[in-house]
C-alpha positions as semicolon CSV with decimal commas, in nm:
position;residue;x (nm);y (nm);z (nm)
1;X;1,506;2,334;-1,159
2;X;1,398;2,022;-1,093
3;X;1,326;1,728;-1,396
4;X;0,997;1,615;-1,346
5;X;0,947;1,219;-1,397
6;X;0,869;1,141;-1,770
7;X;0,748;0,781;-1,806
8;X;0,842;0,640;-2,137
9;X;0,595;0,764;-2,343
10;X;0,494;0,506;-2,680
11;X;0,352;0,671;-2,980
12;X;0,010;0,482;-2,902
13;X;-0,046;0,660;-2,570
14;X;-0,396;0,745;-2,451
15;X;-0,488;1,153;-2,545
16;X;-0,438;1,343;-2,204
17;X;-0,782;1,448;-2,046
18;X;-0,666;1,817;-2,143
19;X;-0,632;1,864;-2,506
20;X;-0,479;2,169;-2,647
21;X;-0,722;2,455;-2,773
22;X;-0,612;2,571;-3,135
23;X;-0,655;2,881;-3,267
24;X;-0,733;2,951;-3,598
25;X;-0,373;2,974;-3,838
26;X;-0,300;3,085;-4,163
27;X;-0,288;2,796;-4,424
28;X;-0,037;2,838;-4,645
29;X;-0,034;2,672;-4,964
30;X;0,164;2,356;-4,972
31;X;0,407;2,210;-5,207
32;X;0,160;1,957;-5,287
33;X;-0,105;2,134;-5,372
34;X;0,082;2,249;-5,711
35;X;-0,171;2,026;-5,920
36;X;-0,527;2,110;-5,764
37;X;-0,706;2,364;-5,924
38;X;-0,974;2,511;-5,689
39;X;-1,209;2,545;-5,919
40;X;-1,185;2,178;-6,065
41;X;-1,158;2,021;-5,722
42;X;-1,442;1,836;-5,607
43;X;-1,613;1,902;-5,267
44;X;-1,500;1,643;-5,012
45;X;-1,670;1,315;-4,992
46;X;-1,792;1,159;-4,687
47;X;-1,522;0,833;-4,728
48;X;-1,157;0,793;-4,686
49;X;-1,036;1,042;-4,955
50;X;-0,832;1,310;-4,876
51;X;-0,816;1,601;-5,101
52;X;-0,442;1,690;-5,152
53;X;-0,274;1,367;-5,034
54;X;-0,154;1,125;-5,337
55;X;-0,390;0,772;-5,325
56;X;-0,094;0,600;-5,447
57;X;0,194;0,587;-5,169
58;X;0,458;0,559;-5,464
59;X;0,261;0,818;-5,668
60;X;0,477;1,105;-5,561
61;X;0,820;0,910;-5,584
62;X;1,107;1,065;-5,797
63;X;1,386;0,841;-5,923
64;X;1,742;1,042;-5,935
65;X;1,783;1,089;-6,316
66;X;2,098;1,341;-6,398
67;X;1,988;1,655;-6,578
68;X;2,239;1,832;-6,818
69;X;2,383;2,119;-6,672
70;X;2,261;2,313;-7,015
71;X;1,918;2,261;-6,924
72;X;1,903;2,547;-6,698
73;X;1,958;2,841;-6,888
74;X;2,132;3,118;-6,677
75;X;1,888;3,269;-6,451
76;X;1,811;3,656;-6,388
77;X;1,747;3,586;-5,995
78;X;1,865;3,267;-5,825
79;X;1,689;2,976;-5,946
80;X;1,376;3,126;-6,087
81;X;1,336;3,035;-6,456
82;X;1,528;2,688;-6,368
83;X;1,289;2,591;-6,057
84;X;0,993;2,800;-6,167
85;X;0,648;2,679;-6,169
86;X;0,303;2,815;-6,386
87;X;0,176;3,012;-6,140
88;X;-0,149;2,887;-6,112
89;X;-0,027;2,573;-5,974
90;X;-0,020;2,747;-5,621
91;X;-0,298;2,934;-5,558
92;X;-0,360;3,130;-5,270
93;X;-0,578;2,921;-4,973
94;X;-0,831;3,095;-4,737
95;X;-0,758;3,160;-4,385
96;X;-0,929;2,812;-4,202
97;X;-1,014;2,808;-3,856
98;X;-0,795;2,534;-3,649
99;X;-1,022;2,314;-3,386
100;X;-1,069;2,504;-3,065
101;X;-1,005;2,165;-2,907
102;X;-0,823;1,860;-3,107
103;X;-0,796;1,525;-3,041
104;X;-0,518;1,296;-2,983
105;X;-0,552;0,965;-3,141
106;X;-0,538;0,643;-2,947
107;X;-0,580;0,408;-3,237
108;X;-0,519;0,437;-3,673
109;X;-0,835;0,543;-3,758
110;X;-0,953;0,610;-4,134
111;X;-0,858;0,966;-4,222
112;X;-1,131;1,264;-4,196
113;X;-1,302;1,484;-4,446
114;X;-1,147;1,824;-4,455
115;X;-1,341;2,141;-4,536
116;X;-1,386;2,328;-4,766
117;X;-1,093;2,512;-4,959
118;X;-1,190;2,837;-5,169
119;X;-0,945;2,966;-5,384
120;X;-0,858;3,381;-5,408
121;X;-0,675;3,596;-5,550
122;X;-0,305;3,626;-5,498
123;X;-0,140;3,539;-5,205
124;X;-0,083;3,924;-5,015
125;X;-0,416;4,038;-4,869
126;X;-0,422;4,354;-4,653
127;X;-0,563;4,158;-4,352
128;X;-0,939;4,233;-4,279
129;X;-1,094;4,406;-3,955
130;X;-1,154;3,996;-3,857
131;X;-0,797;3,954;-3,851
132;X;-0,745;4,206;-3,566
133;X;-0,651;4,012;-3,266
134;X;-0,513;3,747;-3,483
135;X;-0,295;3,480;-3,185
136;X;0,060;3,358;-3,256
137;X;0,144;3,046;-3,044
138;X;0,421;3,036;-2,783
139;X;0,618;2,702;-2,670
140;X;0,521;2,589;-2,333
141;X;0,718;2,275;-2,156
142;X;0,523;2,327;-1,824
143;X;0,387;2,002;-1,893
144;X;0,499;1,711;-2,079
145;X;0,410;1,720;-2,487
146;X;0,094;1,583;-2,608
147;X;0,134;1,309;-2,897
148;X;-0,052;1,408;-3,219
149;X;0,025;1,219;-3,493
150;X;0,339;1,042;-3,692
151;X;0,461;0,847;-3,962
152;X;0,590;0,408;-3,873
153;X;0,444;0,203;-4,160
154;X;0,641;0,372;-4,408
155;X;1,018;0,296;-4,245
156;X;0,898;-0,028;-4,172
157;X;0,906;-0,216;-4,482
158;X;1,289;-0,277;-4,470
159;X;1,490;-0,352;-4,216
160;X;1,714;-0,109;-3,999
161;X;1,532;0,165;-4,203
162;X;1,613;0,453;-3,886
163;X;1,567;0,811;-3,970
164;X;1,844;1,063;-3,995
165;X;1,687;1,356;-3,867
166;X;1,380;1,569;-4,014
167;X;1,327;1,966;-4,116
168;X;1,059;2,184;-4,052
169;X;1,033;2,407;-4,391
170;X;1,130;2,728;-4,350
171;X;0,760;2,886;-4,368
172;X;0,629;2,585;-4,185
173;X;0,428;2,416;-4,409
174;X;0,599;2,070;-4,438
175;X;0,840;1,840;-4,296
176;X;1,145;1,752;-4,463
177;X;1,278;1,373;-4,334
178;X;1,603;1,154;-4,431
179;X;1,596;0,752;-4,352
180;X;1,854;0,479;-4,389
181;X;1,672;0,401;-4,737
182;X;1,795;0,715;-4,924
183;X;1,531;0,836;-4,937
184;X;1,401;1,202;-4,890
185;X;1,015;1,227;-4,808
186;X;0,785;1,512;-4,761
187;X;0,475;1,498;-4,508
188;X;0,198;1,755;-4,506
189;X;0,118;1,909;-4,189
190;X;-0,211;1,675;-4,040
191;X;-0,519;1,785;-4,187
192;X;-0,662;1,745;-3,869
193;X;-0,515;2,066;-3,759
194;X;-0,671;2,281;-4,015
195;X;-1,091;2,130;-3,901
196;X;-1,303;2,330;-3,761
197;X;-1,547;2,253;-3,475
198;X;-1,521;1,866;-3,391
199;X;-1,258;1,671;-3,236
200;X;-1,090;1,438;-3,458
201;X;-0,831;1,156;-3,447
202;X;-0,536;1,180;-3,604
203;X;-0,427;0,961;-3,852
204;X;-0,115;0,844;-3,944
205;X;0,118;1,036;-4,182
206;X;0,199;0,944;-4,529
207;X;0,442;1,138;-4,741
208;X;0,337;1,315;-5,006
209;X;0,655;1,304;-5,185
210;X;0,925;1,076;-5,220
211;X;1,280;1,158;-5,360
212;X;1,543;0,876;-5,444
213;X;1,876;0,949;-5,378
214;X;2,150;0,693;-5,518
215;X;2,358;0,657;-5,245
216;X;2,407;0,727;-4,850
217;X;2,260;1,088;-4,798
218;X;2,502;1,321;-4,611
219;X;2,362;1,641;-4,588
220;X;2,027;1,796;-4,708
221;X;1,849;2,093;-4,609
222;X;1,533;2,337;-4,733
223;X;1,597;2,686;-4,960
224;X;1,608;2,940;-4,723
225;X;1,368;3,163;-4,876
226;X;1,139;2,827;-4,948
227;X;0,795;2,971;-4,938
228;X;0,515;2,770;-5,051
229;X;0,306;3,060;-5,163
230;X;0,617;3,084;-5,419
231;X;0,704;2,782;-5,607
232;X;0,999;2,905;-5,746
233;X;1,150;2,923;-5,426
234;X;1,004;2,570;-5,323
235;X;1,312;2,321;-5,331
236;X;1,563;2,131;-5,135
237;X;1,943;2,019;-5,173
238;X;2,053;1,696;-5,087
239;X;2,372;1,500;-5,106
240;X;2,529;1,178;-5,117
241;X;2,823;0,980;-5,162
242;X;2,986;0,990;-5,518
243;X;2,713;1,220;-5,615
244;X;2,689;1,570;-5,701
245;X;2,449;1,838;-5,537
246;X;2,090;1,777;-5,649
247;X;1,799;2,029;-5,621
248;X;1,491;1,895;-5,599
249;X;1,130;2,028;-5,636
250;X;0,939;2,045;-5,347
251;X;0,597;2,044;-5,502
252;X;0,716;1,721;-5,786
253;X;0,957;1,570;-5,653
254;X;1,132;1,604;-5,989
255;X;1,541;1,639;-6,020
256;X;1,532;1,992;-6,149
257;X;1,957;2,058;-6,152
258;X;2,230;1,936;-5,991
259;X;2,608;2,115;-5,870
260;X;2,939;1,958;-5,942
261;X;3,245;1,975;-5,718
262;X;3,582;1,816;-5,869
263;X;3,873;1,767;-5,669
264;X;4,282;1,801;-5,817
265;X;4,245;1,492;-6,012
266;X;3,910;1,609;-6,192
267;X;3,703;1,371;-6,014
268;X;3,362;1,406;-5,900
269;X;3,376;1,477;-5,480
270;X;3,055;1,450;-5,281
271;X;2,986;1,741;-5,044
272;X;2,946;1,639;-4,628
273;X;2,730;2,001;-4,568
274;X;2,510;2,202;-4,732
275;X;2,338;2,542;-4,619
276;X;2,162;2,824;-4,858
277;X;2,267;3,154;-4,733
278;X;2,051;3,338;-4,555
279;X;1,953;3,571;-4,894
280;X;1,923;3,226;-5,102
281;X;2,183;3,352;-5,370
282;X;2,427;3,165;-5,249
283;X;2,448;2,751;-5,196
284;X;2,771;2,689;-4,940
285;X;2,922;2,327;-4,900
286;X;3,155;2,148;-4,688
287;X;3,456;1,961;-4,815
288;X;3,788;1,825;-4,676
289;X;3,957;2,121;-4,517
290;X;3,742;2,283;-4,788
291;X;3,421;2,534;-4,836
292;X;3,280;2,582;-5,194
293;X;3,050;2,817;-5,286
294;X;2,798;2,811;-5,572
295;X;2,584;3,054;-5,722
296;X;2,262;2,982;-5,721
297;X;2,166;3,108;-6,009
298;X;2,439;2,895;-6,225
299;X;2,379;2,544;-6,157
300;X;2,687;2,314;-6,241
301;X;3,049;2,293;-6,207
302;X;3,150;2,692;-6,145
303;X;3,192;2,775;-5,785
304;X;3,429;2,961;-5,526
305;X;3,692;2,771;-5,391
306;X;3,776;2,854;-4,967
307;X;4,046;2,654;-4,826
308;X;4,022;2,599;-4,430
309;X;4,361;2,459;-4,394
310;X;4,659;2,610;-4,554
311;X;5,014;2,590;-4,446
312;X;4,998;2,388;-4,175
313;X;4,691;2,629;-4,014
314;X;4,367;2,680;-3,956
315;X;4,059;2,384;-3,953
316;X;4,159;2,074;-4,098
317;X;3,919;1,806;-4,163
318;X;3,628;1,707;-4,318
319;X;3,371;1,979;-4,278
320;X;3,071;1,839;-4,136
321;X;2,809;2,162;-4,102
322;X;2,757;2,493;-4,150
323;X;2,509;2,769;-4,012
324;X;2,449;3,159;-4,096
325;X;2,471;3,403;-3,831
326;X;2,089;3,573;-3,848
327;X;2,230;3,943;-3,738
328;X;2,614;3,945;-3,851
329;X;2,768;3,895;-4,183
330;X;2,943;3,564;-4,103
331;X;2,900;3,210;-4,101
332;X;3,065;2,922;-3,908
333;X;3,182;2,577;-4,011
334;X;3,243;2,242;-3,819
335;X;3,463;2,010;-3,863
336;X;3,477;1,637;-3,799
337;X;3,870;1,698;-3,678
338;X;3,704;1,867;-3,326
339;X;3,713;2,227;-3,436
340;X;3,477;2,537;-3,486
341;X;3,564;2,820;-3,746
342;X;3,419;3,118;-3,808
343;X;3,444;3,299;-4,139
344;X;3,343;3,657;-4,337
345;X;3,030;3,590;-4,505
346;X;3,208;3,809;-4,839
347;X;3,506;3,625;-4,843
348;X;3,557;3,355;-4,635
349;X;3,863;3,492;-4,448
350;X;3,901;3,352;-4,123
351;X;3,801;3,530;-3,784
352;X;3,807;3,275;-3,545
353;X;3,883;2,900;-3,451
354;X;3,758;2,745;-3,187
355;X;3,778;2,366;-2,971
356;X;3,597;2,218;-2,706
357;X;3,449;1,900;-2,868
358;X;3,572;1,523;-2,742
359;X;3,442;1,372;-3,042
360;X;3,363;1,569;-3,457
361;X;3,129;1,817;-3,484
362;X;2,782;1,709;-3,637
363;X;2,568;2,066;-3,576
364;X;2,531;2,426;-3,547
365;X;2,314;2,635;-3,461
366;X;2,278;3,005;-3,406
367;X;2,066;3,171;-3,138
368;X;1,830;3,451;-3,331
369;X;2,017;3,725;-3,130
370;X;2,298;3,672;-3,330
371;X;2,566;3,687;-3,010
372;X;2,550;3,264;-2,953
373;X;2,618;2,969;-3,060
374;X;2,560;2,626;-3,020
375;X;2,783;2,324;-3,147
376;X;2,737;1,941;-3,032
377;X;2,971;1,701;-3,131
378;X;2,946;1,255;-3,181
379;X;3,028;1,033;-2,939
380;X;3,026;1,371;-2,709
381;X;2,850;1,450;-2,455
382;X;2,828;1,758;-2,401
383;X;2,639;2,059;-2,596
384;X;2,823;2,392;-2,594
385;X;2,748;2,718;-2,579
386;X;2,994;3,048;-2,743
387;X;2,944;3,421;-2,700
388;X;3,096;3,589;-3,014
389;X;3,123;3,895;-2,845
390;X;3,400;3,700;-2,697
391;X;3,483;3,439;-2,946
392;X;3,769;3,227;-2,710
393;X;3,496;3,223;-2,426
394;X;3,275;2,935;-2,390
395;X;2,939;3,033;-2,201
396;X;2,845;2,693;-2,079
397;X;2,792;2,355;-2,152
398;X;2,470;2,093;-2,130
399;X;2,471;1,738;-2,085
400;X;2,287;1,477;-2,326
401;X;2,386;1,111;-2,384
402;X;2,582;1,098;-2,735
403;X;2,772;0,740;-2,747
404;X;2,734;0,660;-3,141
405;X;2,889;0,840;-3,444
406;X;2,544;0,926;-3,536
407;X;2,434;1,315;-3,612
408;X;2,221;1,351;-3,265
409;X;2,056;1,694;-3,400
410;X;1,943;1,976;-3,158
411;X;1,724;2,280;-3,228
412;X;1,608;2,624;-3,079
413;X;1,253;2,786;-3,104
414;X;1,167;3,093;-3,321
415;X;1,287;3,329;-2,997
416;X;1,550;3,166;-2,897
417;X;1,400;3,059;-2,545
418;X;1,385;2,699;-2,539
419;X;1,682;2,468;-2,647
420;X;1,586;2,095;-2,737
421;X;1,778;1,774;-2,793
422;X;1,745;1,449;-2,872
423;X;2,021;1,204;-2,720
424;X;2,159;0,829;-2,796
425;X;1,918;0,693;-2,512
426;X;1,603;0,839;-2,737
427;X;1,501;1,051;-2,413
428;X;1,438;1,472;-2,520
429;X;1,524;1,734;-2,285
430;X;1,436;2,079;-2,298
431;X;1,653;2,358;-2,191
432;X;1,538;2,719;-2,126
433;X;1,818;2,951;-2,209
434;X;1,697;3,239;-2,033
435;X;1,705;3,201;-1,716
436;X;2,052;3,078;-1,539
437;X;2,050;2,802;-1,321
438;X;2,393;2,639;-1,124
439;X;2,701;2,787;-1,226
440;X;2,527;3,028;-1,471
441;X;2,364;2,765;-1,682
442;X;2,037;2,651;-1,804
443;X;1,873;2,366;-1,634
444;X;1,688;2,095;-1,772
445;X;1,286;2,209;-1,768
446;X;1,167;1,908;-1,893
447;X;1,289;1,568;-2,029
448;X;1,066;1,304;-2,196
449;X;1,099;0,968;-2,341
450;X;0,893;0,961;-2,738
451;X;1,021;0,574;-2,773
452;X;1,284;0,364;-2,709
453;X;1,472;0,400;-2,972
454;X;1,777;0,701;-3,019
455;X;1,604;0,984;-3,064
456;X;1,828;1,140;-3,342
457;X;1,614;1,426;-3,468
458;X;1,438;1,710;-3,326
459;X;1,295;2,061;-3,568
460;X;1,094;2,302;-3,416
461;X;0,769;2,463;-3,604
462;X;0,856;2,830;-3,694
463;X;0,529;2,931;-3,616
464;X;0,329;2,679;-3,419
465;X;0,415;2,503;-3,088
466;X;0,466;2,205;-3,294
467;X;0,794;1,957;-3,216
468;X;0,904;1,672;-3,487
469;X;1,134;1,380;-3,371
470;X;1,275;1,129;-3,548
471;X;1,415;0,785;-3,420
472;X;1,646;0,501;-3,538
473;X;1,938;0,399;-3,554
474;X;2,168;0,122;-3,676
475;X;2,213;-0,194;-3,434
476;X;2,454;-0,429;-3,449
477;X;2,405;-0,844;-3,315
478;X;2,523;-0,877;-3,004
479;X;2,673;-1,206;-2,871
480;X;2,407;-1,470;-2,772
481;X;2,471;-1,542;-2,372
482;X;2,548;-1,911;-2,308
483;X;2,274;-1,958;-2,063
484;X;2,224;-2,269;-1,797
485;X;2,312;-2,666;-1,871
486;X;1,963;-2,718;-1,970
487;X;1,969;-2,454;-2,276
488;X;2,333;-2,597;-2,377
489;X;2,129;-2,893;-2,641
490;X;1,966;-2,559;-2,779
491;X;2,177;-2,455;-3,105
492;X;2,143;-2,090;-3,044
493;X;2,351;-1,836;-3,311
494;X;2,643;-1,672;-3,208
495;X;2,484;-1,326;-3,290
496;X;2,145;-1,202;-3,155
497;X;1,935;-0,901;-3,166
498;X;1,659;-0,988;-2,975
499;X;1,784;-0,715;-2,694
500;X;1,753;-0,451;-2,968
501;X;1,485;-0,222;-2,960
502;X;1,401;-0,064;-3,345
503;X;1,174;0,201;-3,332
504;X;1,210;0,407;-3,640
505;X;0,920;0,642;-3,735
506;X;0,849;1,048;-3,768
507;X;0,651;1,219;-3,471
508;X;0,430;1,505;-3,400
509;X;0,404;1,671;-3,039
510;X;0,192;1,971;-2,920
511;X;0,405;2,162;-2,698
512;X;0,172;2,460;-2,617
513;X;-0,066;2,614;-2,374
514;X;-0,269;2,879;-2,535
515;X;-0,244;3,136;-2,762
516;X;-0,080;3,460;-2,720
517;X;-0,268;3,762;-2,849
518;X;-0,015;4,036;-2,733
519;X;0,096;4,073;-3,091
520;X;-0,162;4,095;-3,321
521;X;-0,010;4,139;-3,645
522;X;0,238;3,790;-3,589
523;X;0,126;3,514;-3,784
């Protein structure tokens, strides 16, 4: 198929004449909301506050303070008593009605009221006769993505402060980001989305929480059961260099415990990976020809050791990422040394090891059938695809522009349909992996251009047409050109980087056409 033409595309760009129509969706309490009680919050005023959101920008910020690994006592189900929160804290949030049309903002405009929020009881309802026909929301690329909203002013204040990448949380109702800063932040999903009749401007994001690491983040990634509606199940691991494993809570920010991997010498080893497995009981991390895995329910040092590389076999080097198969009991594991291994979920013993990759492997991900694969590799520039029916037997390969050592993430949609990239370049392209185009591989549907800046992150909304990319990266100077005669008087600097382009911010794109109502009972 054909690529369209994408102009560039700045995150100031006029709404299109055809905004999106939103259904109504189910609003799921968010981490924030932990300290609100519905019955003490005051009805929305007609100025600038916004019920939820933290006045203060540094209000929500959590400095990395090392808690004792006795402070969690041992836990009867992964990470309950440890991470628990009073229950009350999250109560249960009325269905609200989305806009039926919404507006695209043009301008930073002061943010607007928000309805109404009634609190009820619990969080399971048996849905109500008004619920029949309730929509889900498909992905549509037919046309190019509609900007709604983002997040500049807050990776602005210091210089060269690019993003590494952002996560969607697992039941959608946040956005999980990493920046140059150390910094892990936490952004509500736009109020705007949740009003109901009028069209209103979006205005810019601001975190809600703000989590200090002390040193260059490696890894980080959501609890795979993470549910808002639970808070005991609301945190994230992070980690960074000469640092153990920290767990942090999603609705305080607050260092709740930490894991501790020691190498031969008895010295403290930072983890490059980190993935939950998929029943959350289990925290898996990637070493030097190494996998440990900790119990979830025992914070600190204990774990299960899983060598890669032993006697001169198997994957050597630093792994670099790790993803769960959704419909098999195995896992695979990339490595910075070029290779792909796949492992028994039970005990780690080795099935398969593959290679492909020019450059080290910086992310996995699994197709939701369970039979695929994808890997995609630094300073590589190609994205592969494996069939584990036939583990030596790569499918295909797509092309995207990876020229840096930086981790250029990719991601698939909730059915496995669309594949989506970010590349070096900052240009997204859009893949649809069902249908087969020139020798038996997907062609490019769509390919747009959200700054001009690397676009090194891209998360798809598990439930909402809703695509998150994040841009940045580190420049370097660049040698000043000598110019004419006349500019030789002119004491320029050996070193310049006014070519440079630094864009580094967090954005919001509507991807969808309208609703589908086929399935009633999806939310």
């Amino acid at each position: 198929m054909k690529t369209p033409e994408t102009p560039p595309l700045a995150s100031d760009c006029p709404p299109s004449d055809q905004a999106p129509a939103l259904a109504r969706i189910s609003s799921q309490a968010s981490p924030v909301d932990k300290n609100t009680d519905p019955e003490l919050m005051p009805p929305p005023s007609d100025g600038d506050d916004l019920p939820h959101m933290s006045p203060d920008p540094m209000a929500g910020s959590a400095v990395s303070q090392e808690p004792g690994e006795g402070d969690l006592a041992s836990l009867s189900t992964p990470l309950e008593t440890g991470f628990g929160t009073p229950s009350e804290w999250s109560p249960g949030i009325k269905e609200q009605e989305l806009s039926e049309s919404v507006s695209f903002p043009a301008e930073e405009t002061n943010r607007p009221e928000l309805g109404s929020e009634e609190a009820i009881e619990g969080v399971s309802e048996e849905p109500t006769p008004e619920d029949e026909g309730y929509p889900t929301w498909n992905y549509s690329f037919s046309q190019l993505p509609q900007f709604l909203s983002g997040s500049w002013s807050e990776f602005s204040t210091q210089p060269e402060n690019f993003l590494k990448g952002c996560k969607w949380a697992p039941d959608g109702s946040c956005i999980l980001t990493n920046s140059a800063d150390n910094i892990l932040r936490i952004y509500n999903l736009p109020p705007e989305l949740y009003n109901e009749g009028e069209q209103l401007e979006y205005a810019e994001m601001v975190p809600v929480l703000r989590m200090v690491e002390g040193d260059t983040i490696y890894d980080y990634c959501w609890y795979s059961l993470m549910s808002s509606t639970q808070p005991e199940t609301s945190y994230v691991a992070s980690s960074s260099r000469e640092n153990p494993i920290h767990i942090w809570d999603a609705f305080t920010g607050e260092l709740q415990a930490s894991f501790r991997a020691y190498n031969h010498l008895d010295e403290l080893t930072a983890a490059h990976s980190l993935c939950f497995s998929p029943d959350g009981s289990q925290l898996f991390c990637g070493f030097n020809r190494t996998v440990r895995v900790f119990s979830t329910a025992r914070p600190g040092r204990d774990c299960e050791v899983r060598a890669t590389f032993a006697k001169k076999q198997g994957q050597s080097g630093i792994i670099s990422c790790i993803a769960f198969s959704p419909a098999q009991p195995l896992y695979a594991c990339g490595s910075y040394s070029r290779s792909l291994g796949l492992y028994a979920w039970d005990d780690g013993s080795p099935l398969a090891l593959l290679g492909g990759h020019q450059g080290g492997i910086t992310h996995l991900c699994f197709h939701p059938d369970g039979n695929r694969f994808f890997s995609g590799a630094r300073k590589d520039a190609e994205l592969l695809c494996w069939d584990l029916r036939q583990p030596g037997h790569l499918l295909w390969s797509l092309s995207r522009e990876v020229t840096t050592n930086q981790r250029i993430y990719f991601d698939l949609d909730p059915t496995g349909q669309f594949l989506v990239s970010g590349s070096t370049s900052g240009a997204v392209s859009v893949w649809d992996t069902s249908r087969a185009g020139h020798e038996g591989k997907p062609e490019p549907v769509l390919s747009f251009l959200p700054q001009k800046d690397c676009t090194n992150g891209v998360s798809l909304h598990p439930s909402l047409p809703l695509l998150a990319t994040a841009s940045g990266q580190r420049v370097f100077p660049e040698p000043t050109e000598s110019g004419d005669e006349e500019e030789q008087g002119v004491d320029l600097p050996l070193l310049s980087m006014r070519h440079t382009h630094l864009e580094c911010q967090l954005q919001l794109w509507w991807c969808g056409g309208s609703p589908d109502t086929s399935n009633p009972d999806a939310h």
